[in-house]
Amino acid sequence: MNQSGDEYKYWDRFKATYDDDNLFLVGDITHQAASEWLQARLGPDDSVLELACGTGHYTEVAAKVVKEIIATDLAEGLLETARERFAGIPNIKIQTENCYGTSFADGQFDVVVMANLLHLIREPATALEEAGRVLKPSGRILVLDYTSHGLERDEKKAMMRRYFSRWGEIPTYSFAATPENLTALCEKAGFTVNDAVLLGEGCKVACVEAVKGRINT
Ligand SMILES: C[S@@+](CC[C@H](N)C(=O)[O-])C[C@H]1O[C@@H](n2cnc3c(N)ncnc32)[C@H](O)[C@@H]1O
């Protein structure tokens, strides 16, 4: 595997503590805001692919309202936690997949969810292209990325301190997500953005909903 595709190794080191670390970094308010944003955009007819599910926080959120979700990741340690967490839940399937190129057929899904993926990988455009490939015509992507964008200077410093204390150095290829830079990435990959917002307190979350294809409004 070349360097693009090995980013999961950074996260798999934290398999024992990921959920706790993540909540410590992000906080309840932002977790809740992101979860509500996501759930409000999903429905009972949706067949969903999640790229980079990690331990499955957003898998659980989505599964409550969708027909079915296949949650995928490359980090076997995190996937193990997800498998245990969702054992026996009929509408959740956990599968090992690389977000840069999956085993799914063209046009298979209504929605692709990408939570905290695009700002943490070397080639977000390739992951978006793959999402576009596996989506039905007019299928949607739901993208959300935690970010320090929009915080006051002191809040930003505090967020960085929380990050370093649990996870150490931030990957050099990561970037601070904003509704604007995520919108630009999605549009470049051939999507039409219909919602782009910044939510949360203490740690922000940039959220973008976009439809496959270029739609003239
Ligand atoms: C910050 S975690 C986010 C996990 C989860 N979506 C969440 O928000 O809690 C980033 C995730 O991206 C996954 N990842 C990184 N590169 C990947 C790749 N090429 N294919 C699939 N997953 C990948 C990591 O394994 C990790 O689970």
PDB file of C-alpha atoms and ligand atoms in Angstrom:
ATOM      1  CA  MET A   1       0.000   0.000   0.000  1.00  0.00           C
ATOM      2  CA  ASN A   2       1.411   3.409  -0.884  1.00  0.00           C
ATOM      3  CA  GLN A   3       1.290   6.356   1.527  1.00  0.00           C
ATOM      4  CA  SER A   4      -2.218   7.279   0.436  1.00  0.00           C
ATOM      5  CA  GLY A   5      -4.184   4.521   2.083  1.00  0.00           C
ATOM      6  CA  ASP A   6      -2.027   4.072   5.175  1.00  0.00           C
ATOM      7  CA  GLU A   7      -3.527   7.021   7.095  1.00  0.00           C
ATOM      8  CA  TYR A   8      -5.707   4.568   9.058  1.00  0.00           C
ATOM      9  CA  LYS A   9      -2.604   3.388  10.968  1.00  0.00           C
ATOM     10  CA  TYR A  10      -2.500   6.698  12.813  1.00  0.00           C
ATOM     11  CA  TRP A  11      -6.000   5.960  14.226  1.00  0.00           C
ATOM     12  CA  ASP A  12      -5.723   2.237  14.824  1.00  0.00           C
ATOM     13  CA  ARG A  13      -3.138   2.945  17.580  1.00  0.00           C
ATOM     14  CA  PHE A  14      -6.001   4.342  19.691  1.00  0.00           C
ATOM     15  CA  LYS A  15      -8.367   1.401  19.378  1.00  0.00           C
ATOM     16  CA  ALA A  16      -8.656   0.979  23.172  1.00  0.00           C
ATOM     17  CA  THR A  17      -9.388   4.633  23.897  1.00  0.00           C
ATOM     18  CA  TYR A  18     -10.758   6.196  20.699  1.00  0.00           C
ATOM     19  CA  ASP A  19     -14.342   6.862  21.868  1.00  0.00           C
ATOM     20  CA  ASP A  20     -13.284   8.369  25.159  1.00  0.00           C
ATOM     21  CA  ASP A  21     -10.532  10.490  23.529  1.00  0.00           C
ATOM     22  CA  ASN A  22     -12.910  11.698  20.862  1.00  0.00           C
ATOM     23  CA  LEU A  23     -15.575  12.802  23.334  1.00  0.00           C
ATOM     24  CA  PHE A  24     -12.885  14.552  25.419  1.00  0.00           C
ATOM     25  CA  LEU A  25     -11.696  16.453  22.327  1.00  0.00           C
ATOM     26  CA  VAL A  26     -15.057  17.318  20.840  1.00  0.00           C
ATOM     27  CA  GLY A  27     -17.481  17.550  23.776  1.00  0.00           C
ATOM     28  CA  ASP A  28     -21.141  16.605  24.121  1.00  0.00           C
ATOM     29  CA  ILE A  29     -22.600  19.713  22.516  1.00  0.00           C
ATOM     30  CA  THR A  30     -20.733  19.324  19.239  1.00  0.00           C
ATOM     31  CA  HIS A  31     -21.227  15.541  19.166  1.00  0.00           C
ATOM     32  CA  GLN A  32     -24.952  16.115  19.605  1.00  0.00           C
ATOM     33  CA  ALA A  33     -25.131  18.897  17.011  1.00  0.00           C
ATOM     34  CA  ALA A  34     -23.314  16.758  14.434  1.00  0.00           C
ATOM     35  CA  SER A  35     -25.480  13.728  15.199  1.00  0.00           C
ATOM     36  CA  GLU A  36     -28.707  15.735  14.845  1.00  0.00           C
ATOM     37  CA  TRP A  37     -27.515  17.298  11.584  1.00  0.00           C
ATOM     38  CA  LEU A  38     -26.768  13.835  10.201  1.00  0.00           C
ATOM     39  CA  GLN A  39     -29.971  12.158  11.375  1.00  0.00           C
ATOM     40  CA  ALA A  40     -32.158  14.940   9.998  1.00  0.00           C
ATOM     41  CA  ARG A  41     -30.815  14.184   6.516  1.00  0.00           C
ATOM     42  CA  LEU A  42     -31.452  10.443   6.536  1.00  0.00           C
ATOM     43  CA  GLY A  43     -34.666   8.451   6.162  1.00  0.00           C
ATOM     44  CA  PRO A  44     -36.175   4.962   6.307  1.00  0.00           C
ATOM     45  CA  ASP A  45     -35.674   4.215   2.589  1.00  0.00           C
ATOM     46  CA  ASP A  46     -31.959   5.030   2.581  1.00  0.00           C
ATOM     47  CA  SER A  47     -29.364   2.424   1.823  1.00  0.00           C
ATOM     48  CA  VAL A  48     -26.167   3.940   3.225  1.00  0.00           C
ATOM     49  CA  LEU A  49     -22.438   3.374   2.849  1.00  0.00           C
ATOM     50  CA  GLU A  50     -20.224   4.855   5.551  1.00  0.00           C
ATOM     51  CA  LEU A  51     -16.586   5.376   4.654  1.00  0.00           C
ATOM     52  CA  ALA A  52     -14.191   5.443   7.644  1.00  0.00           C
ATOM     53  CA  CYS A  53     -16.646   4.463  10.376  1.00  0.00           C
ATOM     54  CA  GLY A  54     -13.953   4.007  13.042  1.00  0.00           C
ATOM     55  CA  THR A  55     -15.604   2.546  16.151  1.00  0.00           C
ATOM     56  CA  GLY A  56     -19.033   3.465  14.804  1.00  0.00           C
ATOM     57  CA  HIS A  57     -20.266   6.566  16.621  1.00  0.00           C
ATOM     58  CA  TYR A  58     -21.986   7.935  13.496  1.00  0.00           C
ATOM     59  CA  THR A  59     -22.921   4.434  12.322  1.00  0.00           C
ATOM     60  CA  GLU A  60     -25.124   4.143  15.394  1.00  0.00           C
ATOM     61  CA  VAL A  61     -26.608   7.595  14.816  1.00  0.00           C
ATOM     62  CA  ALA A  62     -27.434   6.794  11.177  1.00  0.00           C
ATOM     63  CA  ALA A  63     -28.647   3.231  11.771  1.00  0.00           C
ATOM     64  CA  LYS A  64     -31.479   4.477  13.982  1.00  0.00           C
ATOM     65  CA  VAL A  65     -33.211   6.072  10.996  1.00  0.00           C
ATOM     66  CA  VAL A  66     -32.081   4.285   7.815  1.00  0.00           C
ATOM     67  CA  LYS A  67     -33.038   1.048   6.093  1.00  0.00           C
ATOM     68  CA  GLU A  68     -29.491  -0.318   6.137  1.00  0.00           C
ATOM     69  CA  ILE A  69     -25.917   0.854   6.570  1.00  0.00           C
ATOM     70  CA  ILE A  70     -22.658  -0.779   5.555  1.00  0.00           C
ATOM     71  CA  ALA A  71     -19.984   0.774   7.762  1.00  0.00           C
ATOM     72  CA  THR A  72     -16.420   0.446   6.473  1.00  0.00           C
ATOM     73  CA  ASP A  73     -12.891   1.294   7.524  1.00  0.00           C
ATOM     74  CA  LEU A  74      -9.339  -0.004   7.078  1.00  0.00           C
ATOM     75  CA  ALA A  75      -8.356   0.008  10.767  1.00  0.00           C
ATOM     76  CA  GLU A  76      -8.995  -3.552  11.967  1.00  0.00           C
ATOM     77  CA  GLY A  77      -8.679  -2.593  15.650  1.00  0.00           C
ATOM     78  CA  LEU A  78     -11.388   0.057  15.402  1.00  0.00           C
ATOM     79  CA  LEU A  79     -13.538  -2.245  13.272  1.00  0.00           C
ATOM     80  CA  GLU A  80     -13.289  -4.936  15.947  1.00  0.00           C
ATOM     81  CA  THR A  81     -14.862  -2.516  18.439  1.00  0.00           C
ATOM     82  CA  ALA A  82     -17.559  -1.652  15.887  1.00  0.00           C
ATOM     83  CA  ARG A  83     -18.283  -5.342  15.238  1.00  0.00           C
ATOM     84  CA  GLU A  84     -18.731  -6.019  18.962  1.00  0.00           C
ATOM     85  CA  ARG A  85     -20.831  -2.890  19.415  1.00  0.00           C
ATOM     86  CA  PHE A  86     -23.273  -3.737  16.628  1.00  0.00           C
ATOM     87  CA  ALA A  87     -23.419  -7.544  16.920  1.00  0.00           C
ATOM     88  CA  GLY A  88     -26.997  -8.672  16.289  1.00  0.00           C
ATOM     89  CA  ILE A  89     -28.228  -5.341  14.904  1.00  0.00           C
ATOM     90  CA  PRO A  90     -29.837  -6.380  11.620  1.00  0.00           C
ATOM     91  CA  ASN A  91     -29.487  -3.161   9.610  1.00  0.00           C
ATOM     92  CA  ILE A  92     -25.750  -2.652  10.295  1.00  0.00           C
ATOM     93  CA  LYS A  93     -23.008  -4.498   8.444  1.00  0.00           C
ATOM     94  CA  ILE A  94     -19.326  -3.871   9.205  1.00  0.00           C
ATOM     95  CA  GLN A  95     -16.830  -4.403   6.404  1.00  0.00           C
ATOM     96  CA  THR A  96     -13.140  -3.754   5.731  1.00  0.00           C
ATOM     97  CA  GLU A  97     -12.777  -1.338   2.822  1.00  0.00           C
ATOM     98  CA  ASN A  98     -10.364   1.346   1.610  1.00  0.00           C
ATOM     99  CA  CYS A  99     -12.134   4.674   1.024  1.00  0.00           C
ATOM    100  CA  TYR A 100      -9.922   5.290  -2.022  1.00  0.00           C
ATOM    101  CA  GLY A 101     -11.363   2.259  -3.813  1.00  0.00           C
ATOM    102  CA  THR A 102     -14.072  -0.042  -2.454  1.00  0.00           C
ATOM    103  CA  SER A 103     -15.456  -3.378  -3.648  1.00  0.00           C
ATOM    104  CA  PHE A 104     -18.988  -2.004  -4.179  1.00  0.00           C
ATOM    105  CA  ALA A 105     -20.767  -1.820  -7.530  1.00  0.00           C
ATOM    106  CA  ASP A 106     -21.373   1.453  -9.343  1.00  0.00           C
ATOM    107  CA  GLY A 107     -24.598   3.183  -8.317  1.00  0.00           C
ATOM    108  CA  GLN A 108     -25.367   0.984  -5.299  1.00  0.00           C
ATOM    109  CA  PHE A 109     -26.166   3.466  -2.491  1.00  0.00           C
ATOM    110  CA  ASP A 110     -28.596   6.312  -1.769  1.00  0.00           C
ATOM    111  CA  VAL A 111     -26.206   8.051   0.639  1.00  0.00           C
ATOM    112  CA  VAL A 112     -22.488   7.950   1.475  1.00  0.00           C
ATOM    113  CA  VAL A 113     -21.540   9.218   4.952  1.00  0.00           C
ATOM    114  CA  MET A 114     -18.001  10.497   5.565  1.00  0.00           C
ATOM    115  CA  ALA A 115     -17.413  11.651   9.139  1.00  0.00           C
ATOM    116  CA  ASN A 116     -13.979  12.955  10.042  1.00  0.00           C
ATOM    117  CA  LEU A 117     -12.374  11.509   6.966  1.00  0.00           C
ATOM    118  CA  LEU A 118     -11.757  14.176   4.333  1.00  0.00           C
ATOM    119  CA  HIS A 119      -9.673  16.510   6.523  1.00  0.00           C
ATOM    120  CA  LEU A 120      -7.509  13.600   7.709  1.00  0.00           C
ATOM    121  CA  ILE A 121      -6.403  11.897   4.489  1.00  0.00           C
ATOM    122  CA  ARG A 122      -3.873  12.755   1.804  1.00  0.00           C
ATOM    123  CA  GLU A 123      -6.294  12.494  -1.120  1.00  0.00           C
ATOM    124  CA  PRO A 124      -9.782  13.665  -0.161  1.00  0.00           C
ATOM    125  CA  ALA A 125     -10.608  14.138  -3.854  1.00  0.00           C
ATOM    126  CA  THR A 126     -10.056  10.412  -4.536  1.00  0.00           C
ATOM    127  CA  ALA A 127     -12.349   9.415  -1.650  1.00  0.00           C
ATOM    128  CA  LEU A 128     -15.025  11.792  -2.985  1.00  0.00           C
ATOM    129  CA  GLU A 129     -14.648  10.337  -6.470  1.00  0.00           C
ATOM    130  CA  GLU A 130     -15.170   6.832  -5.020  1.00  0.00           C
ATOM    131  CA  ALA A 131     -18.248   8.056  -3.132  1.00  0.00           C
ATOM    132  CA  GLY A 132     -19.617   9.437  -6.412  1.00  0.00           C
ATOM    133  CA  ARG A 133     -18.993   6.131  -8.191  1.00  0.00           C
ATOM    134  CA  VAL A 134     -20.956   4.001  -5.699  1.00  0.00           C
ATOM    135  CA  LEU A 135     -23.870   6.446  -5.409  1.00  0.00           C
ATOM    136  CA  LYS A 136     -27.089   6.127  -7.388  1.00  0.00           C
ATOM    137  CA  PRO A 137     -27.866   9.030  -9.742  1.00  0.00           C
ATOM    138  CA  SER A 138     -28.951  11.898  -7.457  1.00  0.00           C
ATOM    139  CA  GLY A 139     -27.493  10.063  -4.466  1.00  0.00           C
ATOM    140  CA  ARG A 140     -26.111  12.221  -1.660  1.00  0.00           C
ATOM    141  CA  ILE A 141     -22.969  12.569   0.408  1.00  0.00           C
ATOM    142  CA  LEU A 142     -23.125  13.682   4.017  1.00  0.00           C
ATOM    143  CA  VAL A 143     -19.727  15.009   5.092  1.00  0.00           C
ATOM    144  CA  LEU A 144     -18.820  16.173   8.559  1.00  0.00           C
ATOM    145  CA  ASP A 145     -15.437  17.157   9.940  1.00  0.00           C
ATOM    146  CA  TYR A 146     -14.444  18.427  13.366  1.00  0.00           C
ATOM    147  CA  THR A 147     -12.459  21.633  13.178  1.00  0.00           C
ATOM    148  CA  SER A 148     -10.976  24.519  15.132  1.00  0.00           C
ATOM    149  CA  HIS A 149     -12.198  26.903  12.419  1.00  0.00           C
ATOM    150  CA  GLY A 150     -14.459  29.597  13.837  1.00  0.00           C
ATOM    151  CA  LEU A 151     -13.215  29.295  17.431  1.00  0.00           C
ATOM    152  CA  GLU A 152     -11.821  32.197  19.452  1.00  0.00           C
ATOM    153  CA  ARG A 153      -8.016  32.113  19.939  1.00  0.00           C
ATOM    154  CA  ASP A 154      -8.216  30.747  23.498  1.00  0.00           C
ATOM    155  CA  GLU A 155     -10.761  28.113  22.551  1.00  0.00           C
ATOM    156  CA  LYS A 156      -8.536  27.062  19.648  1.00  0.00           C
ATOM    157  CA  LYS A 157      -5.533  26.698  21.962  1.00  0.00           C
ATOM    158  CA  ALA A 158      -7.579  24.679  24.448  1.00  0.00           C
ATOM    159  CA  MET A 159      -8.813  22.383  21.687  1.00  0.00           C
ATOM    160  CA  MET A 160      -5.242  21.854  20.439  1.00  0.00           C
ATOM    161  CA  ARG A 161      -4.099  21.053  23.996  1.00  0.00           C
ATOM    162  CA  ARG A 162      -6.850  18.453  24.340  1.00  0.00           C
ATOM    163  CA  TYR A 163      -5.846  16.929  20.998  1.00  0.00           C
ATOM    164  CA  PHE A 164      -2.114  16.757  21.820  1.00  0.00           C
ATOM    165  CA  SER A 165      -2.758  15.310  25.274  1.00  0.00           C
ATOM    166  CA  ARG A 166      -4.579  12.297  23.807  1.00  0.00           C
ATOM    167  CA  TRP A 167      -3.289  11.815  20.272  1.00  0.00           C
ATOM    168  CA  GLY A 168      -0.005  13.724  19.982  1.00  0.00           C
ATOM    169  CA  GLU A 169       1.046  15.324  16.705  1.00  0.00           C
ATOM    170  CA  ILE A 170      -1.671  16.077  14.157  1.00  0.00           C
ATOM    171  CA  PRO A 171      -0.956  14.354  10.810  1.00  0.00           C
ATOM    172  CA  THR A 172       0.974  16.762   8.558  1.00  0.00           C
ATOM    173  CA  TYR A 173      -1.402  16.193   5.649  1.00  0.00           C
ATOM    174  CA  SER A 174      -4.524  17.144   7.678  1.00  0.00           C
ATOM    175  CA  PHE A 175      -6.255  20.483   7.202  1.00  0.00           C
ATOM    176  CA  ALA A 176      -8.709  22.621   9.167  1.00  0.00           C
ATOM    177  CA  ALA A 177     -12.078  21.954   7.562  1.00  0.00           C
ATOM    178  CA  THR A 178     -14.481  24.796   6.826  1.00  0.00           C
ATOM    179  CA  PRO A 179     -17.886  24.725   5.126  1.00  0.00           C
ATOM    180  CA  GLU A 180     -16.172  26.605   2.291  1.00  0.00           C
ATOM    181  CA  ASN A 181     -13.184  24.320   1.666  1.00  0.00           C
ATOM    182  CA  LEU A 182     -15.357  21.195   1.968  1.00  0.00           C
ATOM    183  CA  THR A 183     -17.827  22.752  -0.481  1.00  0.00           C
ATOM    184  CA  ALA A 184     -14.992  23.439  -2.933  1.00  0.00           C
ATOM    185  CA  LEU A 185     -13.754  19.834  -2.675  1.00  0.00           C
ATOM    186  CA  CYS A 186     -17.253  18.425  -3.201  1.00  0.00           C
ATOM    187  CA  GLU A 187     -17.975  20.690  -6.162  1.00  0.00           C
ATOM    188  CA  LYS A 188     -14.651  19.807  -7.787  1.00  0.00           C
ATOM    189  CA  ALA A 189     -15.590  16.125  -7.440  1.00  0.00           C
ATOM    190  CA  GLY A 190     -18.841  16.728  -9.345  1.00  0.00           C
ATOM    191  CA  PHE A 191     -21.355  17.234  -6.542  1.00  0.00           C
ATOM    192  CA  THR A 192     -23.876  20.019  -6.027  1.00  0.00           C
ATOM    193  CA  VAL A 193     -23.811  21.325  -2.466  1.00  0.00           C
ATOM    194  CA  ASN A 194     -27.185  22.086  -0.921  1.00  0.00           C
ATOM    195  CA  ASP A 195     -26.171  22.649   2.706  1.00  0.00           C
ATOM    196  CA  ALA A 196     -22.889  23.786   4.263  1.00  0.00           C
ATOM    197  CA  VAL A 197     -22.812  24.835   7.911  1.00  0.00           C
ATOM    198  CA  LEU A 198     -20.515  25.226  10.901  1.00  0.00           C
ATOM    199  CA  LEU A 199     -21.963  23.910  14.182  1.00  0.00           C
ATOM    200  CA  GLY A 200     -20.860  23.264  17.751  1.00  0.00           C
ATOM    201  CA  GLU A 201     -19.172  24.847  20.754  1.00  0.00           C
ATOM    202  CA  GLY A 202     -15.592  24.474  22.010  1.00  0.00           C
ATOM    203  CA  CYS A 203     -14.820  22.384  18.948  1.00  0.00           C
ATOM    204  CA  LYS A 204     -16.679  23.070  15.722  1.00  0.00           C
ATOM    205  CA  VAL A 205     -17.977  20.678  13.110  1.00  0.00           C
ATOM    206  CA  ALA A 206     -18.159  21.611   9.422  1.00  0.00           C
ATOM    207  CA  CYS A 207     -21.071  19.806   7.758  1.00  0.00           C
ATOM    208  CA  VAL A 208     -21.832  19.533   4.043  1.00  0.00           C
ATOM    209  CA  GLU A 209     -24.676  17.793   2.226  1.00  0.00           C
ATOM    210  CA  ALA A 210     -24.227  17.423  -1.518  1.00  0.00           C
ATOM    211  CA  VAL A 211     -26.003  15.687  -4.395  1.00  0.00           C
ATOM    212  CA  LYS A 212     -24.231  13.663  -7.055  1.00  0.00           C
ATOM    213  CA  GLY A 213     -24.016  15.573 -10.326  1.00  0.00           C
ATOM    214  CA  ARG A 214     -24.133  19.199 -11.290  1.00  0.00           C
ATOM    215  CA  ILE A 215     -27.629  20.541 -10.807  1.00  0.00           C
ATOM    216  CA  ASN A 216     -28.564  23.962 -12.164  1.00  0.00           C
ATOM    217  CA  THR A 217     -30.658  25.791  -9.618  1.00  0.00           C
TER     218      THR A 217
HETATM  219  C1  LIG B   1     -10.828  10.476  13.014  1.00  0.00           C
HETATM  220  S1  LIG B   1     -11.301   8.865  12.622  1.00  0.00           S
HETATM  221  C2  LIG B   1     -13.051   9.056  12.350  1.00  0.00           C
HETATM  222  C3  LIG B   1     -13.851   7.843  12.699  1.00  0.00           C
HETATM  223  C4  LIG B   1     -15.373   8.043  12.691  1.00  0.00           C
HETATM  224  N1  LIG B   1     -15.869   8.356  11.380  1.00  0.00           N
HETATM  225  C5  LIG B   1     -15.770   9.133  13.663  1.00  0.00           C
HETATM  226  O1  LIG B   1     -16.078  10.257  13.232  1.00  0.00           O
HETATM  227  O2  LIG B   1     -15.751   8.846  14.866  1.00  0.00           O
HETATM  228  C6  LIG B   1     -10.681   8.696  10.973  1.00  0.00           C
HETATM  229  C7  LIG B   1     -10.993   7.329  10.405  1.00  0.00           C
HETATM  230  O3  LIG B   1     -10.573   7.274   9.039  1.00  0.00           O
HETATM  231  C8  LIG B   1     -10.146   5.944   8.800  1.00  0.00           C
HETATM  232  N2  LIG B   1      -9.366   5.908   7.561  1.00  0.00           N
HETATM  233  C9  LIG B   1      -8.248   6.589   7.280  1.00  0.00           C
HETATM  234  N3  LIG B   1      -7.820   6.279   6.031  1.00  0.00           N
HETATM  235  C10 LIG B   1      -8.703   5.377   5.519  1.00  0.00           C
HETATM  236  C11 LIG B   1      -8.814   4.691   4.290  1.00  0.00           C
HETATM  237  N4  LIG B   1      -7.919   4.853   3.311  1.00  0.00           N
HETATM  238  N5  LIG B   1      -9.876   3.884   4.105  1.00  0.00           N
HETATM  239  C12 LIG B   1     -10.794   3.699   5.076  1.00  0.00           C
HETATM  240  N6  LIG B   1     -10.740   4.305   6.274  1.00  0.00           N
HETATM  241  C13 LIG B   1      -9.711   5.142   6.490  1.00  0.00           C
HETATM  242  C14 LIG B   1      -9.350   5.625  10.051  1.00  0.00           C
HETATM  243  O4  LIG B   1      -9.090   4.273  10.208  1.00  0.00           O
HETATM  244  C15 LIG B   1     -10.264   6.186  11.124  1.00  0.00           C
HETATM  245  O5  LIG B   1     -11.201   5.245  11.556  1.00  0.00           O
END
